[in-house]
Protein backbone atom coordinates (compact mmCIF):
# COMPACT_ATOMS: atom_id res chain seq x y z
CA UNK A 1 0.00 0.00 0.00
CA UNK A 2 2.77 2.41 0.94
CA UNK A 3 4.68 1.85 -2.27
CA UNK A 4 1.53 2.13 -4.39
CA UNK A 5 0.75 5.46 -2.71
CA UNK A 6 4.23 6.80 -3.50
CA UNK A 7 5.75 6.27 -0.05
CA UNK A 8 9.18 4.61 -0.62
CA UNK A 9 9.25 1.71 1.83
CA UNK A 10 11.54 -0.99 3.20
CA UNK A 11 10.68 -4.07 5.22
CA UNK A 12 12.44 -6.03 7.92
CA UNK A 13 11.20 -9.44 9.08
CA UNK A 14 11.28 -13.22 8.74
CA UNK A 15 11.80 -13.03 4.97
CA UNK A 16 14.80 -10.69 5.40
CA UNK A 17 15.67 -7.03 4.84
CA UNK A 18 13.97 -5.60 1.77
CA UNK A 19 14.71 -2.27 0.13
CA UNK A 20 13.15 -0.91 -3.07
CA UNK A 21 16.07 -2.53 -4.92
CA UNK A 22 15.94 -6.06 -3.49
CA UNK A 23 15.90 -8.52 -0.58
CA UNK A 24 18.75 -9.60 1.71
CA UNK A 25 18.54 -12.50 4.17
CA UNK A 26 19.35 -11.62 7.81
CA UNK A 27 18.84 -14.94 9.62
CA UNK A 28 16.60 -13.27 12.22
CA UNK A 29 13.04 -11.97 12.29
CA UNK A 30 14.46 -8.88 13.98
CA UNK A 31 18.27 -8.58 13.64
CA UNK A 32 20.65 -7.49 16.42
CA UNK A 33 20.42 -3.83 17.45
CA UNK A 34 23.54 -2.62 15.63
CA UNK A 35 22.35 -4.28 12.42
CA UNK A 36 18.83 -2.84 12.83
CA UNK A 37 20.16 0.69 13.12
CA UNK A 38 22.56 0.16 10.23
CA UNK A 39 19.67 -1.03 8.03
CA UNK A 40 17.49 1.90 9.05
CA UNK A 41 20.36 4.28 8.29
CA UNK A 42 20.86 2.63 4.90
CA UNK A 43 17.19 3.27 4.07
CA UNK A 44 17.34 6.84 5.35
CA UNK A 45 20.41 7.67 3.26
CA UNK A 46 18.61 6.29 0.19
CA UNK A 47 15.63 8.57 0.81
CA UNK A 48 13.39 5.77 2.08
CA UNK A 49 11.50 7.17 5.07
CA UNK A 50 9.12 4.30 5.82
CA UNK A 51 9.84 0.80 7.07
CA UNK A 52 7.50 -2.03 8.04
CA UNK A 53 9.19 -4.09 10.77
CA UNK A 54 8.28 -7.45 12.19
CA UNK A 55 9.40 -7.01 15.81
CA UNK A 56 9.77 -10.32 17.64
CA UNK A 57 9.23 -10.89 21.35
CA UNK A 58 12.86 -12.04 21.54
CA UNK A 59 13.94 -8.71 20.08
CA UNK A 60 11.93 -6.76 22.66
CA UNK A 61 13.38 -8.76 25.55
CA UNK A 62 16.93 -8.57 24.20
CA UNK A 63 16.83 -4.82 23.45
CA UNK A 64 17.35 -5.26 19.71
CA UNK A 65 14.94 -2.39 18.98
CA UNK A 66 16.18 -0.10 21.73
CA UNK A 67 16.00 3.51 20.50
CA UNK A 68 13.96 2.54 17.44
CA UNK A 69 11.19 5.14 17.42
CA UNK A 70 8.04 3.26 16.41
CA UNK A 71 5.21 5.48 15.14
CA UNK A 72 2.51 2.87 14.56
CA UNK A 73 2.48 -0.54 16.28
CA UNK A 74 0.15 -3.38 15.24
CA UNK A 75 -0.98 -6.21 17.52
CA UNK A 76 -2.30 -9.12 15.44
CA UNK A 77 -2.61 -11.98 17.94
CA UNK A 78 -1.02 -13.93 20.76
CA UNK A 79 -0.88 -17.73 20.86
CA UNK A 80 1.38 -20.24 22.64
CA UNK A 81 4.76 -20.05 20.88
CA UNK A 82 8.40 -19.51 21.86
CA UNK A 83 7.57 -20.82 25.34
CA UNK A 84 10.98 -22.51 25.38
CA UNK A 85 12.31 -18.93 25.67
CA UNK A 86 9.57 -17.15 27.63
CA UNK A 87 8.51 -19.96 29.98
CA UNK A 88 4.75 -19.30 29.85
CA UNK A 89 2.13 -17.41 27.85
CA UNK A 90 1.88 -14.50 30.31
CA UNK A 91 5.61 -13.89 30.15
CA UNK A 92 5.37 -14.03 26.35
CA UNK A 93 2.59 -11.42 26.42
CA UNK A 94 4.55 -9.20 28.80
CA UNK A 95 7.38 -9.18 26.27
CA UNK A 96 5.07 -8.21 23.40
CA UNK A 97 3.40 -5.57 25.55
CA UNK A 98 6.70 -3.64 25.76
CA UNK A 99 6.15 -2.48 22.19
CA UNK A 100 2.90 -0.77 23.19
CA UNK A 101 3.89 0.61 26.59
CA UNK A 102 6.77 2.31 24.78
CA UNK A 103 4.38 4.41 22.66
CA UNK A 104 3.52 7.95 23.78
CA UNK A 105 0.29 9.82 23.05
CA UNK A 106 1.55 11.04 19.65
CA UNK A 107 1.81 7.44 18.38
CA UNK A 108 -0.82 4.93 17.24
CA UNK A 109 -1.62 1.38 18.34
CA UNK A 110 -3.61 -0.75 15.89
CA UNK A 111 -5.16 -3.65 17.82
CA UNK A 112 -6.98 -6.81 16.75
CA UNK A 113 -10.19 -6.79 18.76
CA UNK A 114 -10.77 -10.48 17.99
CA UNK A 115 -7.84 -11.48 20.23
CA UNK A 116 -8.63 -11.83 23.97
CA UNK A 117 -5.39 -10.06 24.94
CA UNK A 118 -6.48 -6.85 23.20
CA UNK A 119 -8.12 -5.46 26.37
CA UNK A 120 -4.82 -5.66 28.27
CA UNK A 121 -3.08 -3.60 25.59
CA UNK A 122 -5.86 -0.99 25.69
CA UNK A 123 -5.30 -0.35 29.36
CA UNK A 124 -1.51 -0.32 29.12
CA UNK A 125 -0.77 1.99 26.19
CA UNK A 126 -0.82 5.78 26.05
CA UNK A 127 -1.08 5.76 22.25
CA UNK A 128 -4.13 6.56 20.15
CA UNK A 129 -5.90 3.25 19.51
CA UNK A 130 -7.51 2.00 16.29
CA UNK A 131 -9.22 -1.37 16.48
CA UNK A 132 -9.96 -3.87 13.74
CA UNK A 133 -11.87 -7.14 13.77
CA UNK A 134 -14.73 -9.17 12.39
CA UNK A 135 -17.21 -7.67 14.87
CA UNK A 136 -18.92 -4.37 14.09
CA UNK A 137 -17.76 -2.86 17.39
CA UNK A 138 -14.23 -2.66 15.90
CA UNK A 139 -13.29 0.67 14.28
CA UNK A 140 -12.62 -1.10 10.97
CA UNK A 141 -14.70 -4.19 10.22
CA UNK A 142 -16.35 -6.05 7.33
CA UNK A 143 -20.00 -5.30 6.61
CA UNK A 144 -20.02 -7.84 3.78
CA UNK A 145 -17.59 -10.60 2.80
CA UNK A 146 -17.25 -13.53 0.40
CA UNK A 147 -14.34 -15.95 0.78
CA UNK A 148 -13.28 -18.75 -1.58
CA UNK A 149 -10.18 -20.67 -2.65
CA UNK A 150 -9.89 -18.18 -5.52
CA UNK A 151 -9.68 -15.11 -3.27
CA UNK A 152 -11.52 -12.72 -0.96
CA UNK A 153 -14.15 -10.08 -1.62
CA UNK A 154 -15.32 -7.75 1.14
CA UNK A 155 -16.69 -4.33 1.96
CA UNK A 156 -15.00 -2.75 4.97
CA UNK A 157 -16.28 0.12 7.09
CA UNK A 158 -14.11 2.64 8.96
CA UNK A 159 -16.19 5.44 10.40
CA UNK A 160 -17.92 7.01 7.40
CA UNK A 161 -15.37 5.57 4.99
CA UNK A 162 -15.94 2.37 3.04
CA UNK A 163 -13.28 0.17 1.43
CA UNK A 164 -13.89 -2.42 -1.29
CA UNK A 165 -11.60 -5.47 -1.20
CA UNK A 166 -11.20 -7.88 -4.11
CA UNK A 167 -7.97 -9.83 -3.65
CA UNK A 168 -6.37 -13.14 -4.55
CA UNK A 169 -5.43 -13.65 -0.90
CA UNK A 170 -7.30 -16.56 0.69
CA UNK A 171 -8.79 -17.03 4.16
CA UNK A 172 -10.35 -15.02 6.97
CA UNK A 173 -6.97 -14.38 8.60
CA UNK A 174 -5.83 -12.63 5.42
CA UNK A 175 -8.92 -10.43 5.60
CA UNK A 176 -7.91 -9.65 9.18
CA UNK A 177 -4.39 -8.72 8.03
CA UNK A 178 -5.86 -6.54 5.26
CA UNK A 179 -7.88 -4.64 7.86
CA UNK A 180 -4.75 -4.11 9.98
CA UNK A 181 -2.78 -2.77 7.00
CA UNK A 182 -5.70 -0.57 5.96
CA UNK A 183 -5.97 0.89 9.46
CA UNK A 184 -2.27 1.79 9.41
CA UNK A 185 -2.59 3.34 5.96
CA UNK A 186 -5.66 5.39 6.84
CA UNK A 187 -3.91 6.66 9.97
CA UNK A 188 -1.02 7.80 7.75
CA UNK A 189 -3.43 9.75 5.55
CA UNK A 190 -3.24 7.46 2.53
CA UNK A 191 -6.32 7.69 0.32
CA UNK A 192 -8.96 5.01 0.09
CA UNK A 193 -8.29 4.69 -3.64
CA UNK A 194 -4.60 3.89 -3.13
CA UNK A 195 -5.44 1.35 -0.42
CA UNK A 196 -8.00 -0.43 -2.60
CA UNK A 197 -5.78 -0.44 -5.67
CA UNK A 198 -2.80 -1.85 -3.77
CA UNK A 199 -4.77 -4.59 -2.00
CA UNK A 200 -6.66 -5.63 -5.10
CA UNK A 201 -3.48 -5.97 -7.18
CA UNK A 202 -1.48 -7.74 -4.47
CA UNK A 203 0.05 -11.05 -5.61
CA UNK A 204 0.17 -14.13 -3.38
CA UNK A 205 2.31 -13.61 -0.30
CA UNK A 206 5.39 -15.87 -0.52
CA UNK A 207 4.92 -18.89 1.73
CA UNK A 208 1.52 -17.85 3.08
CA UNK A 209 -1.05 -20.26 1.70
CA UNK A 210 0.75 -19.82 -1.61
CA UNK A 211 -0.44 -22.03 -4.45
CA UNK A 212 2.47 -23.66 -6.29
CA UNK A 213 2.05 -24.83 -9.87
CA UNK A 214 2.72 -28.56 -10.22
CA UNK A 215 2.55 -31.31 -12.82
CA UNK A 216 -0.12 -33.16 -10.85
CA UNK A 217 -3.91 -33.09 -10.39
CA UNK A 218 -5.52 -31.13 -7.55
CA UNK A 219 -4.12 -28.05 -5.83
CA UNK A 220 -0.83 -27.69 -3.92
CA UNK A 221 -0.22 -24.97 -1.31
CA UNK A 222 2.78 -24.15 0.88
CA UNK A 223 2.53 -22.34 4.19
CA UNK A 224 4.79 -21.41 7.09
CA UNK A 225 2.21 -22.66 9.62
CA UNK A 226 4.03 -24.39 12.50
CA UNK A 227 1.98 -23.67 15.66
CA UNK A 228 -1.37 -25.07 16.87
CA UNK A 229 -3.03 -21.67 16.38
CA UNK A 230 -1.73 -21.20 12.84
CA UNK A 231 -2.84 -24.76 11.99
CA UNK A 232 -6.32 -24.13 13.40
CA UNK A 233 -6.70 -20.89 11.42
CA UNK A 234 -5.37 -22.42 8.23
CA UNK A 235 -7.43 -25.62 8.35
CA UNK A 236 -10.66 -23.98 9.48
CA UNK A 237 -10.34 -21.39 6.69
CA UNK A 238 -9.71 -24.04 4.03
CA UNK A 239 -12.54 -26.25 5.28
CA UNK A 240 -14.98 -23.36 4.89
CA UNK A 241 -13.67 -22.56 1.40
CA UNK A 242 -13.35 -26.01 -0.21
CA UNK A 243 -16.21 -27.91 -1.85
CA UNK A 244 -17.65 -31.12 -0.38
CA UNK A 245 -15.73 -33.42 -2.72
CA UNK A 246 -12.31 -31.94 -1.91
CA UNK A 247 -10.08 -33.66 0.60
CA UNK A 248 -7.15 -32.11 2.46
CA UNK A 249 -3.80 -33.93 2.57
CA UNK A 250 -0.97 -32.56 4.71
CA UNK A 251 2.79 -32.85 4.97
CA UNK A 252 4.20 -31.57 8.24
CA UNK A 253 6.79 -32.02 10.97
CA UNK A 254 7.99 -30.14 14.04
CA UNK A 255 11.22 -28.29 14.72
CA UNK A 256 13.65 -29.76 17.21
CA UNK A 257 14.79 -28.07 20.45
CA UNK A 258 11.60 -26.02 20.60
CA UNK A 259 8.23 -26.08 22.40
CA UNK A 260 7.76 -29.57 23.86
CA UNK A 261 4.32 -31.08 23.32
CA UNK A 262 3.47 -28.84 20.37
CA UNK A 263 3.63 -31.74 17.91
CA UNK A 264 0.82 -33.74 19.51
CA UNK A 265 -1.45 -30.67 19.60
CA UNK A 266 -0.78 -30.04 15.90
CA UNK A 267 -1.58 -33.70 15.13
CA UNK A 268 -4.89 -33.42 16.99
CA UNK A 269 -5.90 -30.39 14.92
CA UNK A 270 -4.75 -31.99 11.69
CA UNK A 271 -6.81 -35.11 12.39
CA UNK A 272 -9.99 -33.05 12.68
CA UNK A 273 -9.62 -31.51 9.23
CA UNK A 274 -7.32 -33.61 7.01
CA UNK A 275 -8.08 -36.89 5.29
CA UNK A 276 -4.46 -38.05 5.46
CA UNK A 277 -1.06 -36.80 6.60
CA UNK A 278 2.60 -37.45 5.96
CA UNK A 279 4.77 -36.84 9.03
CA UNK A 280 8.30 -35.80 8.10
CA UNK A 281 11.25 -33.69 9.20
CA UNK A 282 11.15 -29.91 9.64
CA UNK A 283 14.41 -28.56 11.09
CA UNK A 284 15.10 -31.31 13.66
CA UNK A 285 18.28 -29.49 14.74
CA UNK A 286 20.07 -31.52 17.43
CA UNK A 287 16.93 -33.31 18.68
CA UNK A 288 16.28 -36.90 17.70
CA UNK A 289 13.83 -37.09 14.77
CA UNK A 290 12.31 -40.27 16.23
CA UNK A 291 11.61 -38.39 19.49
CA UNK A 292 9.99 -35.49 17.60
CA UNK A 293 7.84 -37.90 15.59
CA UNK A 294 6.87 -39.84 18.74
CA UNK A 295 5.55 -36.60 20.24
CA UNK A 296 3.53 -35.91 17.08
CA UNK A 297 2.08 -39.44 16.92
CA UNK A 298 0.69 -39.11 20.46
CA UNK A 299 -1.82 -36.61 19.04
CA UNK A 300 -3.28 -39.09 16.51
CA UNK A 301 -6.21 -41.23 17.58
CA UNK A 302 -6.49 -43.01 14.20
CA UNK A 303 -4.10 -44.41 11.61
CA UNK A 304 -4.62 -42.05 8.66
CA UNK A 305 -0.99 -40.96 8.59
CA UNK A 306 2.37 -42.21 7.34
CA UNK A 307 5.85 -41.39 8.59
CA UNK A 308 8.39 -40.63 5.86
CA UNK A 309 11.43 -39.12 7.52
CA UNK A 310 13.07 -37.73 4.38
CA UNK A 311 11.07 -34.60 3.48
CA UNK A 312 11.80 -34.71 -0.26
CA UNK A 313 10.54 -38.30 -0.41
CA UNK A 314 7.46 -37.34 1.62
CA UNK A 315 6.60 -34.50 -0.77
CA UNK A 316 7.11 -36.63 -3.88
CA UNK A 317 5.08 -39.50 -2.40
CA UNK A 318 2.18 -37.19 -1.57
CA UNK A 319 2.26 -35.62 -5.04
CA UNK A 320 2.26 -39.07 -6.69
CA UNK A 321 -0.96 -39.99 -4.86
CA UNK A 322 -2.88 -36.82 -5.77
CA UNK A 323 -6.17 -36.81 -7.67
CA UNK A 324 -8.31 -33.93 -8.91
CA UNK A 325 -10.11 -33.65 -5.55
CA UNK A 326 -6.94 -33.33 -3.44
CA UNK A 327 -5.73 -30.16 -1.74
CA UNK A 328 -2.15 -30.78 -0.58
CA UNK A 329 -0.80 -28.54 2.19
CA UNK A 330 2.98 -28.64 2.57
CA UNK A 331 3.42 -27.00 5.95
CA UNK A 332 6.14 -25.51 8.12
CA UNK A 333 8.84 -24.33 5.75
CA UNK A 334 7.00 -22.00 3.40
CA UNK A 335 9.64 -20.42 1.16
CA UNK A 336 12.48 -21.60 3.43
CA UNK A 337 15.52 -22.85 1.53
CA UNK A 338 17.28 -25.06 4.07
CA UNK A 339 16.88 -27.79 6.67
CA UNK A 340 18.56 -27.44 10.06
CA UNK A 341 19.94 -30.93 10.70
CA UNK A 342 22.30 -31.21 13.64
CA UNK A 343 24.23 -27.94 13.71
CA UNK A 344 24.25 -27.52 9.93
CA UNK A 345 21.89 -25.80 7.51
CA UNK A 346 21.51 -28.04 4.47
CA UNK A 347 20.00 -26.69 1.21
CA UNK A 348 16.36 -27.70 0.80
CA UNK A 349 13.27 -26.17 -0.86
CA UNK A 350 9.68 -27.48 -0.89
CA UNK A 351 8.96 -25.16 -3.82
CA UNK A 352 11.75 -26.58 -6.01
CA UNK A 353 10.64 -30.15 -5.34
CA UNK A 354 6.97 -29.39 -6.11
CA UNK A 355 7.77 -27.51 -9.32
CA UNK A 356 10.21 -30.18 -10.48
CA UNK A 357 7.88 -33.11 -9.86
CA UNK A 358 6.74 -35.19 -12.85
CA UNK A 359 3.38 -36.87 -12.27
CA UNK A 360 3.00 -40.38 -13.70
CA UNK A 361 -0.66 -40.84 -14.60
XYZ file of C-alpha atoms in Angstrom:
361
model
C 0.000 0.000 0.000
C 2.773 2.408 0.939
C 4.675 1.852 -2.272
C 1.535 2.133 -4.389
C 0.748 5.462 -2.711
C 4.231 6.801 -3.503
C 5.754 6.266 -0.053
C 9.179 4.610 -0.621
C 9.248 1.707 1.827
C 11.539 -0.989 3.197
C 10.680 -4.070 5.222
C 12.440 -6.033 7.921
C 11.199 -9.441 9.076
C 11.281 -13.216 8.736
C 11.803 -13.030 4.968
C 14.799 -10.694 5.396
C 15.670 -7.026 4.835
C 13.970 -5.603 1.766
C 14.713 -2.269 0.134
C 13.152 -0.907 -3.069
C 16.073 -2.530 -4.920
C 15.938 -6.064 -3.494
C 15.903 -8.522 -0.585
C 18.753 -9.597 1.714
C 18.539 -12.498 4.173
C 19.355 -11.616 7.809
C 18.845 -14.942 9.617
C 16.597 -13.273 12.222
C 13.037 -11.969 12.290
C 14.462 -8.880 13.977
C 18.267 -8.578 13.639
C 20.648 -7.487 16.420
C 20.417 -3.826 17.452
C 23.543 -2.617 15.629
C 22.345 -4.277 12.416
C 18.825 -2.841 12.829
C 20.163 0.694 13.122
C 22.563 0.160 10.230
C 19.670 -1.033 8.035
C 17.494 1.903 9.052
C 20.362 4.284 8.293
C 20.859 2.630 4.900
C 17.190 3.268 4.066
C 17.339 6.844 5.348
C 20.411 7.669 3.262
C 18.608 6.286 0.193
C 15.629 8.570 0.806
C 13.390 5.773 2.080
C 11.505 7.173 5.075
C 9.123 4.302 5.825
C 9.838 0.798 7.070
C 7.498 -2.035 8.039
C 9.193 -4.085 10.770
C 8.281 -7.450 12.194
C 9.403 -7.012 15.805
C 9.767 -10.324 17.636
C 9.234 -10.886 21.350
C 12.864 -12.044 21.539
C 13.941 -8.708 20.081
C 11.930 -6.761 22.658
C 13.384 -8.764 25.552
C 16.933 -8.569 24.201
C 16.829 -4.817 23.454
C 17.348 -5.264 19.707
C 14.941 -2.395 18.978
C 16.179 -0.105 21.735
C 15.996 3.507 20.497
C 13.964 2.536 17.442
C 11.193 5.140 17.416
C 8.039 3.257 16.405
C 5.214 5.484 15.138
C 2.511 2.873 14.559
C 2.478 -0.537 16.281
C 0.151 -3.377 15.244
C -0.979 -6.213 17.519
C -2.296 -9.124 15.443
C -2.612 -11.977 17.942
C -1.019 -13.933 20.764
C -0.880 -17.732 20.859
C 1.380 -20.241 22.644
C 4.757 -20.053 20.885
C 8.400 -19.510 21.861
C 7.572 -20.821 25.339
C 10.975 -22.511 25.384
C 12.307 -18.932 25.669
C 9.572 -17.152 27.630
C 8.511 -19.960 29.983
C 4.755 -19.303 29.854
C 2.133 -17.408 27.855
C 1.881 -14.497 30.311
C 5.612 -13.894 30.149
C 5.369 -14.032 26.351
C 2.587 -11.422 26.417
C 4.553 -9.202 28.800
C 7.384 -9.184 26.266
C 5.068 -8.212 23.402
C 3.399 -5.567 25.554
C 6.696 -3.645 25.757
C 6.155 -2.483 22.194
C 2.903 -0.768 23.187
C 3.893 0.606 26.593
C 6.768 2.315 24.781
C 4.381 4.407 22.659
C 3.517 7.946 23.776
C 0.286 9.817 23.047
C 1.551 11.036 19.652
C 1.808 7.445 18.384
C -0.820 4.928 17.240
C -1.616 1.379 18.344
C -3.607 -0.753 15.888
C -5.160 -3.647 17.816
C -6.982 -6.809 16.749
C -10.191 -6.792 18.761
C -10.770 -10.479 17.986
C -7.845 -11.477 20.231
C -8.628 -11.835 23.969
C -5.389 -10.063 24.943
C -6.478 -6.855 23.200
C -8.117 -5.462 26.374
C -4.818 -5.657 28.265
C -3.081 -3.596 25.588
C -5.864 -0.994 25.685
C -5.305 -0.348 29.356
C -1.505 -0.324 29.116
C -0.766 1.986 26.189
C -0.817 5.778 26.050
C -1.082 5.763 22.253
C -4.130 6.560 20.151
C -5.899 3.247 19.508
C -7.512 2.005 16.288
C -9.219 -1.372 16.481
C -9.963 -3.866 13.744
C -11.871 -7.136 13.767
C -14.729 -9.172 12.387
C -17.212 -7.668 14.869
C -18.924 -4.367 14.085
C -17.759 -2.860 17.389
C -14.234 -2.661 15.896
C -13.285 0.666 14.278
C -12.617 -1.103 10.970
C -14.704 -4.191 10.222
C -16.351 -6.047 7.325
C -20.001 -5.296 6.608
C -20.016 -7.839 3.781
C -17.590 -10.598 2.800
C -17.254 -13.533 0.403
C -14.340 -15.946 0.777
C -13.281 -18.746 -1.582
C -10.179 -20.666 -2.655
C -9.889 -18.175 -5.516
C -9.684 -15.114 -3.274
C -11.518 -12.720 -0.962
C -14.149 -10.077 -1.624
C -15.316 -7.754 1.137
C -16.686 -4.327 1.962
C -15.002 -2.752 4.975
C -16.276 0.124 7.092
C -14.105 2.643 8.958
C -16.192 5.443 10.395
C -17.917 7.009 7.401
C -15.366 5.569 4.985
C -15.936 2.373 3.037
C -13.284 0.169 1.426
C -13.885 -2.417 -1.287
C -11.597 -5.466 -1.200
C -11.198 -7.881 -4.113
C -7.969 -9.826 -3.646
C -6.375 -13.142 -4.554
C -5.428 -13.652 -0.897
C -7.296 -16.565 0.686
C -8.789 -17.033 4.161
C -10.345 -15.021 6.971
C -6.968 -14.383 8.599
C -5.832 -12.625 5.418
C -8.924 -10.426 5.599
C -7.906 -9.648 9.179
C -4.389 -8.715 8.032
C -5.855 -6.541 5.256
C -7.875 -4.636 7.863
C -4.753 -4.106 9.980
C -2.778 -2.765 7.003
C -5.703 -0.568 5.962
C -5.969 0.889 9.458
C -2.266 1.786 9.414
C -2.591 3.339 5.961
C -5.660 5.394 6.842
C -3.906 6.661 9.973
C -1.015 7.805 7.748
C -3.428 9.749 5.552
C -3.238 7.455 2.530
C -6.319 7.694 0.324
C -8.961 5.015 0.090
C -8.286 4.694 -3.637
C -4.601 3.891 -3.125
C -5.441 1.346 -0.424
C -8.005 -0.431 -2.597
C -5.781 -0.435 -5.668
C -2.798 -1.855 -3.773
C -4.770 -4.589 -1.998
C -6.662 -5.634 -5.103
C -3.481 -5.966 -7.176
C -1.479 -7.738 -4.465
C 0.051 -11.053 -5.613
C 0.167 -14.132 -3.384
C 2.312 -13.609 -0.299
C 5.385 -15.870 -0.522
C 4.919 -18.888 1.725
C 1.523 -17.845 3.080
C -1.055 -20.263 1.695
C 0.748 -19.823 -1.608
C -0.441 -22.032 -4.450
C 2.472 -23.661 -6.288
C 2.053 -24.833 -9.871
C 2.720 -28.557 -10.217
C 2.553 -31.305 -12.822
C -0.120 -33.161 -10.854
C -3.909 -33.094 -10.389
C -5.516 -31.129 -7.554
C -4.117 -28.055 -5.826
C -0.831 -27.687 -3.921
C -0.220 -24.971 -1.314
C 2.781 -24.154 0.876
C 2.530 -22.336 4.185
C 4.791 -21.408 7.091
C 2.211 -22.664 9.625
C 4.027 -24.388 12.505
C 1.983 -23.674 15.657
C -1.366 -25.068 16.874
C -3.029 -21.670 16.379
C -1.730 -21.203 12.839
C -2.840 -24.758 11.988
C -6.317 -24.128 13.395
C -6.703 -20.887 11.421
C -5.373 -22.422 8.226
C -7.435 -25.623 8.350
C -10.663 -23.975 9.481
C -10.342 -21.390 6.687
C -9.708 -24.036 4.027
C -12.541 -26.248 5.282
C -14.976 -23.360 4.890
C -13.674 -22.561 1.398
C -13.353 -26.010 -0.206
C -16.213 -27.908 -1.855
C -17.649 -31.117 -0.383
C -15.727 -33.421 -2.715
C -12.314 -31.936 -1.907
C -10.077 -33.660 0.603
C -7.154 -32.115 2.462
C -3.799 -33.934 2.569
C -0.965 -32.560 4.711
C 2.793 -32.845 4.969
C 4.202 -31.572 8.240
C 6.789 -32.018 10.970
C 7.987 -30.137 14.040
C 11.217 -28.288 14.719
C 13.649 -29.759 17.211
C 14.791 -28.067 20.447
C 11.601 -26.016 20.598
C 8.228 -26.083 22.399
C 7.764 -29.566 23.863
C 4.324 -31.082 23.317
C 3.468 -28.840 20.373
C 3.626 -31.743 17.911
C 0.816 -33.737 19.513
C -1.446 -30.670 19.596
C -0.779 -30.044 15.904
C -1.580 -33.695 15.130
C -4.894 -33.424 16.993
C -5.896 -30.391 14.924
C -4.749 -31.991 11.690
C -6.812 -35.108 12.387
C -9.986 -33.047 12.681
C -9.617 -31.506 9.228
C -7.316 -33.605 7.015
C -8.084 -36.894 5.287
C -4.463 -38.050 5.460
C -1.059 -36.799 6.597
C 2.599 -37.453 5.959
C 4.773 -36.842 9.028
C 8.300 -35.805 8.100
C 11.253 -33.690 9.198
C 11.152 -29.915 9.639
C 14.409 -28.559 11.085
C 15.104 -31.313 13.660
C 18.279 -29.489 14.736
C 20.065 -31.517 17.428
C 16.935 -33.305 18.678
C 16.276 -36.904 17.697
C 13.831 -37.090 14.773
C 12.306 -40.270 16.232
C 11.610 -38.393 19.487
C 9.990 -35.493 17.598
C 7.836 -37.904 15.594
C 6.874 -39.838 18.736
C 5.550 -36.604 20.236
C 3.531 -35.910 17.075
C 2.081 -39.435 16.924
C 0.691 -39.110 20.464
C -1.822 -36.615 19.044
C -3.284 -39.087 16.515
C -6.212 -41.228 17.575
C -6.489 -43.015 14.204
C -4.103 -44.414 11.612
C -4.624 -42.055 8.665
C -0.988 -40.962 8.590
C 2.369 -42.211 7.340
C 5.852 -41.394 8.593
C 8.386 -40.628 5.860
C 11.434 -39.118 7.522
C 13.066 -37.725 4.375
C 11.074 -34.598 3.477
C 11.805 -34.709 -0.264
C 10.542 -38.301 -0.406
C 7.462 -37.335 1.624
C 6.598 -34.500 -0.767
C 7.110 -36.627 -3.876
C 5.084 -39.502 -2.401
C 2.184 -37.188 -1.574
C 2.256 -35.623 -5.044
C 2.257 -39.065 -6.694
C -0.961 -39.992 -4.858
C -2.877 -36.818 -5.769
C -6.165 -36.814 -7.667
C -8.309 -33.932 -8.910
C -10.112 -33.650 -5.553
C -6.940 -33.333 -3.442
C -5.733 -30.160 -1.736
C -2.153 -30.775 -0.576
C -0.804 -28.540 2.191
C 2.979 -28.635 2.574
C 3.422 -27.000 5.952
C 6.137 -25.513 8.120
C 8.836 -24.331 5.755
C 7.004 -21.996 3.398
C 9.644 -20.417 1.158
C 12.475 -21.604 3.427
C 15.517 -22.852 1.527
C 17.280 -25.060 4.072
C 16.877 -27.787 6.668
C 18.557 -27.443 10.057
C 19.940 -30.927 10.699
C 22.296 -31.213 13.637
C 24.228 -27.944 13.710
C 24.245 -27.523 9.927
C 21.887 -25.797 7.508
C 21.512 -28.042 4.473
C 20.003 -26.688 1.212
C 16.358 -27.700 0.795
C 13.272 -26.172 -0.859
C 9.684 -27.484 -0.893
C 8.960 -25.159 -3.822
C 11.753 -26.578 -6.010
C 10.640 -30.147 -5.338
C 6.968 -29.387 -6.115
C 7.771 -27.514 -9.325
C 10.212 -30.175 -10.478
C 7.879 -33.108 -9.864
C 6.740 -35.193 -12.846
C 3.381 -36.873 -12.271
C 3.003 -40.382 -13.703
C -0.657 -40.839 -14.601
